Amino acid sequence: MSKNIPTYNLNHISKDGLVIELVKETSEETNRDIEEKGVHRDSHYLFLFLQSGKAEVMVDFKDFEVEGPAIFCITPGQVHYSKNFDIYGWFLAVNSELVAAEVRAVFEESVFPILPVKIEQAFAKNLDKCAQLLNFYHKKTKNDLNIVKSLLDAYTAMLASAFSETPNLEKIKESRALKLTRQFKTLVKQKFKTLKSPSSYAELMNISPSYLSEVVKDITGNPAGYWIQQEIIIEAKRLLFYTDLTVKEIANELGYDDYAYFSRLFSKQTKQSALDFRKKNKAEFTE
């Protein structure tokens, strides 16, 4: 066990920050790679397009079963672990700076969790054609970077369109409240270690704390303070599970000088102590 959660980047396997591969694998064939890499973060986006088959993935303590045809996205910084693969489809790993801003916004500014999305066969066929072209031009000895970038933009835009067309988002108009909620949740992901109160975020956004909590609750069903605490708790769980930092060290890492206050917050939110969480989940993982 280490003091840090391993974070992988594409530098050792890609000179241009992009990997796209056709995956034709079974659980047995991939288990060795899964065990070697283990639980980790990535500094880049991961997109899995399953044309057929099934994948089991754990992302931030939530288990997902993805069955094709479907697509799934893991964003930079999320802790994940691939359990089983028996799939046929496309795998794309790409550095954030290569992904168009409007595509990143779909994932980074989403007010809802990013979940696997089932897709229609007709859309899957078009997605496959685009992936084939991107793979072909990327692997050419003298690839045309303009063509590769254009195809990457097209492919990731198609992926993003499937996520942005989920029923929850269709019901919400692009209102000022939605824009403010997206801005708030983006800020929380960036600053939760230093800013702990809704009023701090309201000040950054030039709105009143009461208005911030009102619009966030209207859009998400929970007030602003809830989302700040959720970001703190999920990072605390990551550090408890994947590192050997003490609870006091984790509290300090998350910006709490008062170790006792952090312990009470964790217990209140999870209905168990930090040490009980560590013990219980490590036992389940090693069974």
JSON list of C-alpha atoms in Angstrom, two decimals, residues 33 39 45 49 66 97 108 110 129 133-134 148 153 164 167 171 174-175 184 224 229 238 283:
[
{"chain": "A", "resi": 33, "resn": "ASP", "atom": "CA", "xyz": [-3.40, -6.79, -17.29]},
{"chain": "A", "resi": 39, "resn": "VAL", "atom": "CA", "xyz": [-7.05, 0.40, -8.88]},
{"chain": "A", "resi": 45, "resn": "TYR", "atom": "CA", "xyz": [-10.35, 10.49, -20.69]},
{"chain": "A", "resi": 49, "resn": "PHE", "atom": "CA", "xyz": [-17.76, 1.71, -26.95]},
{"chain": "A", "resi": 66, "resn": "VAL", "atom": "CA", "xyz": [-22.13, -2.31, -19.26]},
{"chain": "A", "resi": 97, "resn": "GLU", "atom": "CA", "xyz": [-6.31, 19.05, -24.18]},
{"chain": "A", "resi": 108, "resn": "GLU", "atom": "CA", "xyz": [-17.03, 18.12, -16.69]},
{"chain": "A", "resi": 110, "resn": "SER", "atom": "CA", "xyz": [-22.69, 17.63, -15.97]},
{"chain": "A", "resi": 129, "resn": "LYS", "atom": "CA", "xyz": [-17.45, 3.65, -39.01]},
{"chain": "A", "resi": 133, "resn": "LEU", "atom": "CA", "xyz": [-11.52, 5.85, -39.83]},
{"chain": "A", "resi": 134, "resn": "LEU", "atom": "CA", "xyz": [-9.89, 7.41, -36.77]},
{"chain": "A", "resi": 148, "resn": "VAL", "atom": "CA", "xyz": [-6.82, 12.71, -37.21]},
{"chain": "A", "resi": 153, "resn": "ASP", "atom": "CA", "xyz": [-13.54, 15.74, -32.87]},
{"chain": "A", "resi": 164, "resn": "SER", "atom": "CA", "xyz": [-26.23, 14.76, -23.45]},
{"chain": "A", "resi": 167, "resn": "PRO", "atom": "CA", "xyz": [-33.90, 11.72, -20.37]},
{"chain": "A", "resi": 171, "resn": "LYS", "atom": "CA", "xyz": [-36.38, 17.71, -19.18]},
{"chain": "A", "resi": 174, "resn": "GLU", "atom": "CA", "xyz": [-30.74, 25.61, -20.71]},
{"chain": "A", "resi": 175, "resn": "SER", "atom": "CA", "xyz": [-31.74, 28.12, -18.06]},
{"chain": "A", "resi": 184, "resn": "PHE", "atom": "CA", "xyz": [-20.84, 25.59, -9.21]},
{"chain": "A", "resi": 224, "resn": "ALA", "atom": "CA", "xyz": [-25.14, 23.35, -2.58]},
{"chain": "A", "resi": 229, "resn": "GLN", "atom": "CA", "xyz": [-19.65, 17.35, 1.16]},
{"chain": "A", "resi": 238, "resn": "ARG", "atom": "CA", "xyz": [-10.52, 6.94, -2.25]},
{"chain": "A", "resi": 283, "resn": "ALA", "atom": "CA", "xyz": [-12.04, -7.09, 3.55]}
]
